[in-house]
PDB file of C-alpha atoms in Angstrom:
ATOM      1  CA  MET A   1      16.219  13.781 -11.618  1.00  0.00           C
ATOM      2  CA  SER A   2      17.105  15.567  -8.707  1.00  0.00           C
ATOM      3  CA  LEU A   3      18.342  14.364  -5.286  1.00  0.00           C
ATOM      4  CA  VAL A   4      15.423  13.309  -3.157  1.00  0.00           C
ATOM      5  CA  VAL A   5      16.224  11.147   0.076  1.00  0.00           C
ATOM      6  CA  GLY A   6      13.608   9.686   2.317  1.00  0.00           C
ATOM      7  CA  PHE A   7      14.151   8.783   5.987  1.00  0.00           C
ATOM      8  CA  ASP A   8      12.352   6.583   8.388  1.00  0.00           C
ATOM      9  CA  LEU A   9      11.681   8.256  11.833  1.00  0.00           C
ATOM     10  CA  ASP A  10      11.783   5.847  14.826  1.00  0.00           C
ATOM     11  CA  MET A  11      15.129   4.521  15.648  1.00  0.00           C
ATOM     12  CA  THR A  12      16.510   6.158  12.333  1.00  0.00           C
ATOM     13  CA  LEU A  13      16.014  10.104  13.066  1.00  0.00           C
ATOM     14  CA  ILE A  14      14.721   9.634  16.761  1.00  0.00           C
ATOM     15  CA  ASP A  15      14.872   7.587  19.837  1.00  0.00           C
ATOM     16  CA  ALA A  16      11.355   7.436  21.279  1.00  0.00           C
ATOM     17  CA  ARG A  17      11.761   4.183  23.180  1.00  0.00           C
ATOM     18  CA  PRO A  18      11.287   5.238  26.831  1.00  0.00           C
ATOM     19  CA  GLY A  19       8.016   7.097  25.947  1.00  0.00           C
ATOM     20  CA  MET A  20       6.914   4.381  23.761  1.00  0.00           C
ATOM     21  CA  ALA A  21       7.197   1.892  26.347  1.00  0.00           C
ATOM     22  CA  ALA A  22       5.684   4.059  28.991  1.00  0.00           C
ATOM     23  CA  ALA A  23       2.546   4.777  26.824  1.00  0.00           C
ATOM     24  CA  MET A  24       2.004   1.177  25.853  1.00  0.00           C
ATOM     25  CA  ASP A  25       2.422   0.145  29.722  1.00  0.00           C
ATOM     26  CA  ALA A  26      -0.254   2.860  30.354  1.00  0.00           C
ATOM     27  CA  LEU A  27      -2.469   1.419  27.851  1.00  0.00           C
ATOM     28  CA  ALA A  28      -2.130  -1.971  29.274  1.00  0.00           C
ATOM     29  CA  GLY A  29      -3.118  -0.735  32.609  1.00  0.00           C
ATOM     30  CA  GLU A  30      -6.177   0.895  31.289  1.00  0.00           C
ATOM     31  CA  SER A  31      -7.369  -1.819  29.137  1.00  0.00           C
ATOM     32  CA  GLY A  32      -6.437  -4.727  31.158  1.00  0.00           C
ATOM     33  CA  LEU A  33      -4.819  -6.411  28.159  1.00  0.00           C
ATOM     34  CA  PRO A  34      -1.107  -7.960  28.275  1.00  0.00           C
ATOM     35  CA  LEU A  35       0.466  -5.285  26.335  1.00  0.00           C
ATOM     36  CA  ASP A  36       4.338  -5.340  26.796  1.00  0.00           C
ATOM     37  CA  GLY A  37       5.828  -1.849  26.693  1.00  0.00           C
ATOM     38  CA  ALA A  38       9.570  -3.008  26.609  1.00  0.00           C
ATOM     39  CA  HIS A  39       8.918  -5.421  23.873  1.00  0.00           C
ATOM     40  CA  PHE A  40       7.217  -2.938  21.944  1.00  0.00           C
ATOM     41  CA  ALA A  41       9.995  -0.168  22.359  1.00  0.00           C
ATOM     42  CA  ALA A  42      12.817  -2.876  21.479  1.00  0.00           C
ATOM     43  CA  ASN A  43      10.995  -3.670  18.097  1.00  0.00           C
ATOM     44  CA  LEU A  44       9.797  -0.232  16.590  1.00  0.00           C
ATOM     45  CA  GLY A  45       8.594  -0.090  13.139  1.00  0.00           C
ATOM     46  CA  PRO A  46       5.519  -1.927  12.371  1.00  0.00           C
ATOM     47  CA  PRO A  47       2.262   0.191  12.682  1.00  0.00           C
ATOM     48  CA  LEU A  48       0.461   0.087  15.956  1.00  0.00           C
ATOM     49  CA  ASP A  49      -2.545  -1.895  14.772  1.00  0.00           C
ATOM     50  CA  ALA A  50      -0.136  -4.813  13.718  1.00  0.00           C
ATOM     51  CA  VAL A  51       1.726  -4.397  17.142  1.00  0.00           C
ATOM     52  CA  LEU A  52      -1.554  -4.820  18.916  1.00  0.00           C
ATOM     53  CA  ARG A  53      -2.607  -7.811  16.917  1.00  0.00           C
ATOM     54  CA  GLY A  54       0.754  -9.408  17.834  1.00  0.00           C
ATOM     55  CA  PHE A  55      -0.102  -8.869  21.633  1.00  0.00           C
ATOM     56  CA  GLU A  56      -3.459 -10.762  20.850  1.00  0.00           C
ATOM     57  CA  ALA A  57      -5.601  -7.710  21.467  1.00  0.00           C
ATOM     58  CA  PRO A  58      -9.242  -8.331  20.454  1.00  0.00           C
ATOM     59  CA  GLU A  59      -9.931  -7.149  16.868  1.00  0.00           C
ATOM     60  CA  GLU A  60     -12.935  -5.181  17.864  1.00  0.00           C
ATOM     61  CA  ARG A  61     -10.936  -3.221  20.540  1.00  0.00           C
ATOM     62  CA  ILE A  62      -8.043  -2.197  18.218  1.00  0.00           C
ATOM     63  CA  PRO A  63      -9.398   0.975  16.913  1.00  0.00           C
ATOM     64  CA  GLY A  64     -10.254   2.409  20.397  1.00  0.00           C
ATOM     65  CA  LEU A  65      -6.882   1.143  21.658  1.00  0.00           C
ATOM     66  CA  VAL A  66      -5.075   2.992  18.683  1.00  0.00           C
ATOM     67  CA  ASP A  67      -6.926   6.195  19.438  1.00  0.00           C
ATOM     68  CA  ARG A  68      -6.090   6.120  23.102  1.00  0.00           C
ATOM     69  CA  PHE A  69      -2.523   5.532  22.361  1.00  0.00           C
ATOM     70  CA  ARG A  70      -2.368   8.449  20.065  1.00  0.00           C
ATOM     71  CA  ALA A  71      -4.082  10.684  22.668  1.00  0.00           C
ATOM     72  CA  LEU A  72      -1.417   9.681  25.094  1.00  0.00           C
ATOM     73  CA  TYR A  73       1.303  10.260  22.756  1.00  0.00           C
ATOM     74  CA  PRO A  74       2.018  14.207  23.097  1.00  0.00           C
ATOM     75  CA  THR A  75       2.504  14.216  26.776  1.00  0.00           C
ATOM     76  CA  VAL A  76       3.935  10.699  27.367  1.00  0.00           C
ATOM     77  CA  VAL A  77       6.144  10.237  24.370  1.00  0.00           C
ATOM     78  CA  ILE A  78       7.281  13.555  22.976  1.00  0.00           C
ATOM     79  CA  PRO A  79       8.886  14.957  26.058  1.00  0.00           C
ATOM     80  CA  SER A  80      11.234  11.886  26.487  1.00  0.00           C
ATOM     81  CA  THR A  81      12.162  11.410  22.857  1.00  0.00           C
ATOM     82  CA  LEU A  82      15.874  12.191  21.687  1.00  0.00           C
ATOM     83  CA  ALA A  83      17.388  12.910  18.300  1.00  0.00           C
ATOM     84  CA  LEU A  84      19.771  10.203  17.205  1.00  0.00           C
ATOM     85  CA  PRO A  85      23.252  11.134  16.659  1.00  0.00           C
ATOM     86  CA  GLY A  86      23.936  12.669  13.254  1.00  0.00           C
ATOM     87  CA  ALA A  87      20.190  13.068  12.426  1.00  0.00           C
ATOM     88  CA  ALA A  88      20.100  16.753  11.929  1.00  0.00           C
ATOM     89  CA  GLU A  89      23.468  16.680  10.015  1.00  0.00           C
ATOM     90  CA  ALA A  90      21.965  14.067   7.672  1.00  0.00           C
ATOM     91  CA  LEU A  91      18.883  15.991   6.823  1.00  0.00           C
ATOM     92  CA  ASP A  92      21.043  19.032   6.473  1.00  0.00           C
ATOM     93  CA  ALA A  93      23.603  17.234   4.241  1.00  0.00           C
ATOM     94  CA  VAL A  94      20.790  16.603   1.720  1.00  0.00           C
ATOM     95  CA  LYS A  95      19.699  20.143   1.693  1.00  0.00           C
ATOM     96  CA  ALA A  96      23.178  21.349   1.331  1.00  0.00           C
ATOM     97  CA  ARG A  97      23.679  19.326  -1.780  1.00  0.00           C
ATOM     98  CA  GLY A  98      20.452  20.848  -3.329  1.00  0.00           C
ATOM     99  CA  GLY A  99      18.313  17.773  -2.559  1.00  0.00           C
ATOM    100  CA  ARG A 100      14.713  17.420  -1.110  1.00  0.00           C
ATOM    101  CA  THR A 101      14.059  15.455   2.117  1.00  0.00           C
ATOM    102  CA  LEU A 102      10.975  13.376   3.112  1.00  0.00           C
ATOM    103  CA  VAL A 103      10.072  11.440   6.228  1.00  0.00           C
ATOM    104  CA  VAL A 104       8.176   8.081   5.470  1.00  0.00           C
ATOM    105  CA  THR A 105       7.138   6.432   8.672  1.00  0.00           C
ATOM    106  CA  GLY A 106       4.756   3.872  10.150  1.00  0.00           C
ATOM    107  CA  LYS A 107       3.902   6.467  12.694  1.00  0.00           C
ATOM    108  CA  TYR A 108       0.580   8.369  12.924  1.00  0.00           C
ATOM    109  CA  GLY A 109       1.335  11.451  10.869  1.00  0.00           C
ATOM    110  CA  PRO A 110       0.250  14.096  13.394  1.00  0.00           C
ATOM    111  CA  ASN A 111       2.566  12.575  16.067  1.00  0.00           C
ATOM    112  CA  ALA A 112       5.303  12.325  13.550  1.00  0.00           C
ATOM    113  CA  ALA A 113       4.939  15.974  12.680  1.00  0.00           C
ATOM    114  CA  ARG A 114       5.184  16.795  16.557  1.00  0.00           C
ATOM    115  CA  HIS A 115       8.688  15.167  16.530  1.00  0.00           C
ATOM    116  CA  LEU A 116       9.739  17.172  13.576  1.00  0.00           C
ATOM    117  CA  ARG A 117       8.629  20.435  15.274  1.00  0.00           C
ATOM    118  CA  GLN A 118      10.229  19.197  18.504  1.00  0.00           C
ATOM    119  CA  PHE A 119      13.703  19.400  16.911  1.00  0.00           C
ATOM    120  CA  GLY A 120      13.100  21.922  14.563  1.00  0.00           C
ATOM    121  CA  TRP A 121      13.622  19.718  11.493  1.00  0.00           C
ATOM    122  CA  GLU A 122      12.054  21.056   8.216  1.00  0.00           C
ATOM    123  CA  VAL A 123      11.437  18.480   5.624  1.00  0.00           C
ATOM    124  CA  ASP A 124       9.741  18.738   2.169  1.00  0.00           C
ATOM    125  CA  ALA A 125       7.253  15.931   2.856  1.00  0.00           C
ATOM    126  CA  LEU A 126       5.950  13.758   5.497  1.00  0.00           C
ATOM    127  CA  VAL A 127       3.934  10.532   5.066  1.00  0.00           C
ATOM    128  CA  GLY A 128       2.742   8.801   8.075  1.00  0.00           C
ATOM    129  CA  GLU A 129       1.105   5.241   8.532  1.00  0.00           C
ATOM    130  CA  ALA A 130       3.202   3.718   5.667  1.00  0.00           C
ATOM    131  CA  TRP A 131       4.878   0.426   6.311  1.00  0.00           C
ATOM    132  CA  ALA A 132       7.200  -1.895   4.196  1.00  0.00           C
ATOM    133  CA  GLU A 133       5.612  -1.868   0.702  1.00  0.00           C
ATOM    134  CA  ALA A 134       3.411   0.938   1.282  1.00  0.00           C
ATOM    135  CA  LYS A 135       6.673   3.053   2.142  1.00  0.00           C
ATOM    136  CA  GLY A 136       7.832   1.998  -1.523  1.00  0.00           C
ATOM    137  CA  VAL A 137       4.764   3.557  -2.892  1.00  0.00           C
ATOM    138  CA  ALA A 138       5.150   6.807  -0.977  1.00  0.00           C
ATOM    139  CA  LEU A 139       8.785   7.023  -2.019  1.00  0.00           C
ATOM    140  CA  ARG A 140       7.980   6.410  -5.658  1.00  0.00           C
ATOM    141  CA  GLU A 141       5.246   9.033  -5.575  1.00  0.00           C
ATOM    142  CA  HIS A 142       7.834  11.460  -4.263  1.00  0.00           C
ATOM    143  CA  GLY A 143      10.710  10.574  -6.565  1.00  0.00           C
ATOM    144  CA  ALA A 144      13.092   9.263  -3.718  1.00  0.00           C
ATOM    145  CA  GLY A 145      16.148   7.705  -4.976  1.00  0.00           C
ATOM    146  CA  ILE A 146      17.605   6.868  -1.498  1.00  0.00           C
ATOM    147  CA  TYR A 147      15.661   5.762   1.639  1.00  0.00           C
ATOM    148  CA  VAL A 148      17.408   5.584   4.883  1.00  0.00           C
ATOM    149  CA  GLY A 149      16.085   3.278   7.553  1.00  0.00           C
ATOM    150  CA  ASP A 150      16.904   0.875  10.475  1.00  0.00           C
ATOM    151  CA  HIS A 151      14.522  -1.791   9.849  1.00  0.00           C
ATOM    152  CA  GLY A 152      13.901  -4.795   7.334  1.00  0.00           C
ATOM    153  CA  GLY A 153      10.591  -3.163   6.435  1.00  0.00           C
ATOM    154  CA  ASP A 154      12.375  -0.040   5.541  1.00  0.00           C
ATOM    155  CA  VAL A 155      14.752  -1.995   3.301  1.00  0.00           C
ATOM    156  CA  LEU A 156      11.806  -3.587   1.543  1.00  0.00           C
ATOM    157  CA  GLY A 157      10.199  -0.163   0.951  1.00  0.00           C
ATOM    158  CA  ALA A 158      13.360   1.152  -0.690  1.00  0.00           C
ATOM    159  CA  LYS A 159      13.452  -2.038  -2.821  1.00  0.00           C
ATOM    160  CA  VAL A 160       9.641  -1.573  -4.027  1.00  0.00           C
ATOM    161  CA  ALA A 161      10.562   2.006  -4.823  1.00  0.00           C
ATOM    162  CA  GLY A 162      13.751   1.093  -6.823  1.00  0.00           C
ATOM    163  CA  ALA A 163      15.681   3.272  -4.455  1.00  0.00           C
ATOM    164  CA  VAL A 164      18.996   2.788  -2.803  1.00  0.00           C
ATOM    165  CA  ALA A 165      18.595   1.198   0.567  1.00  0.00           C
ATOM    166  CA  VAL A 166      20.711   2.785   3.151  1.00  0.00           C
ATOM    167  CA  GLY A 167      20.454   0.796   6.447  1.00  0.00           C
ATOM    168  CA  VAL A 168      21.482   2.442   9.803  1.00  0.00           C
ATOM    169  CA  ALA A 169      22.179  -0.077  12.620  1.00  0.00           C
ATOM    170  CA  THR A 170      20.605   1.946  15.479  1.00  0.00           C
ATOM    171  CA  GLY A 171      17.401   0.167  15.628  1.00  0.00           C
ATOM    172  CA  PRO A 172      16.346  -3.622  16.201  1.00  0.00           C
ATOM    173  CA  TYR A 173      18.377  -4.964  13.144  1.00  0.00           C
ATOM    174  CA  THR A 174      21.979  -5.452  13.152  1.00  0.00           C
ATOM    175  CA  ALA A 175      24.155  -4.513  10.214  1.00  0.00           C
ATOM    176  CA  GLU A 176      24.489  -8.016   9.085  1.00  0.00           C
ATOM    177  CA  GLN A 177      20.751  -8.299   9.249  1.00  0.00           C
ATOM    178  CA  LEU A 178      20.106  -5.317   7.262  1.00  0.00           C
ATOM    179  CA  LEU A 179      22.523  -6.464   4.494  1.00  0.00           C
ATOM    180  CA  ALA A 180      20.810  -9.837   4.624  1.00  0.00           C
ATOM    181  CA  GLU A 181      17.483  -8.034   3.983  1.00  0.00           C
ATOM    182  CA  GLY A 182      19.139  -6.531   0.942  1.00  0.00           C
ATOM    183  CA  ALA A 183      20.381  -3.104   2.211  1.00  0.00           C
ATOM    184  CA  ASP A 184      22.881  -1.587  -0.448  1.00  0.00           C
ATOM    185  CA  VAL A 185      24.838  -0.004   2.303  1.00  0.00           C
ATOM    186  CA  VAL A 186      24.855  -0.087   6.055  1.00  0.00           C
ATOM    187  CA  LEU A 187      26.081   2.569   8.350  1.00  0.00           C
ATOM    188  CA  ASP A 188      26.546   2.342  12.149  1.00  0.00           C
ATOM    189  CA  SER A 189      24.701   5.687  12.553  1.00  0.00           C
ATOM    190  CA  LEU A 190      23.514   8.748  10.781  1.00  0.00           C
ATOM    191  CA  THR A 191      26.952  10.422  11.829  1.00  0.00           C
ATOM    192  CA  GLY A 192      28.377   8.695   8.625  1.00  0.00           C
ATOM    193  CA  PHE A 193      25.683   9.590   6.367  1.00  0.00           C
ATOM    194  CA  PRO A 194      27.034  12.989   4.953  1.00  0.00           C
ATOM    195  CA  ALA A 195      30.364  11.410   3.909  1.00  0.00           C
ATOM    196  CA  TRP A 196      28.503   8.470   2.224  1.00  0.00           C
ATOM    197  CA  LEU A 197      26.284  10.707   0.396  1.00  0.00           C
ATOM    198  CA  ASP A 198      29.112  12.731  -0.943  1.00  0.00           C
ATOM    199  CA  GLY A 199      30.943   9.449  -2.015  1.00  0.00           C
ATOM    200  CA  TYR A 200      27.963   7.929  -3.571  1.00  0.00           C
ATOM    201  CA  LEU A 201      26.994  11.128  -5.695  1.00  0.00           C
ATOM    202  CA  ALA A 202      30.609  11.260  -6.759  1.00  0.00           C
ATOM    203  CA  ALA A 203      30.482   7.651  -7.842  1.00  0.00           C
ATOM    204  CA  THR A 204      27.146   7.698  -9.637  1.00  0.00           C
ATOM    205  CA  GLY A 205      27.611  11.071 -11.127  1.00  0.00           C
ATOM    206  CA  ALA A 206      25.007  12.703  -9.107  1.00  0.00           C
ATOM    207  CA  ASP A 207      21.316  12.415  -8.535  1.00  0.00           C
ATOM    208  CA  GLY A 208      20.680   9.654  -6.190  1.00  0.00           C
ATOM    209  CA  ALA A 209      18.574   7.737  -8.611  1.00  0.00           C
ATOM    210  CA  HIS A 210      20.960   4.731  -9.192  1.00  0.00           C
ATOM    211  CA  HIS A 211      21.580   1.780  -6.891  1.00  0.00           C
ATOM    212  CA  GLY A 212      25.091   1.655  -5.028  1.00  0.00           C
ATOM    213  CA  GLU A 213      27.034  -1.555  -4.525  1.00  0.00           C
ATOM    214  CA  HIS A 214      26.403  -3.665  -1.567  1.00  0.00           C
ATOM    215  CA  GLN A 215      28.768  -2.888   1.154  1.00  0.00           C
ATOM    216  CA  ALA A 216      28.901  -2.506   5.029  1.00  0.00           C
ATOM    217  CA  GLN A 217      30.498   0.622   6.537  1.00  0.00           C
ATOM    218  CA  ARG A 218      31.243  -0.453  10.054  1.00  0.00           C
TER     219      ARG A 218
END
């Protein structure tokens, strides 16, 4: 099998927190619902409909709220989003080693694609609106042997796919929490990913299809 590496998007490759908070607060103002932008931005990962249910939005209003958030997204979220340290280098590292990259995210696919274009990142596949176990299904379909993410839901997705779960402690989960969720390795940030990948491929003899040992690289 060839090397195929999947990456989460929010708080793994990008930091969209300021815009996400602003968009949720704008939605709160328009809808009159108690939606908390700061809390939302601090806990990115789950899909938007689940977040809105957590804020006790009425079920019948959720489809309209989701549509409105997605409409606000290009002008409110995209301009303030930053690439996280090492993101471009991590994607490039997979390509340089003859591998394929994919992004598997809970985010709405068209908005995820806007972020990739924003930073000029070219990936081999993008799967949106996938969360936890559903990420595992997408990873398996694309033959990914490694999945990189910042959330316990990302670790679960990797496990469902039988992929190596690489945690990055750049989101709401600490390194210790990611390890407790079952991550095979935890990096402080993606800046350490190219070196880890080299060591992993050398140790396994090559294709990213086997599990690494549990370790924390802090």
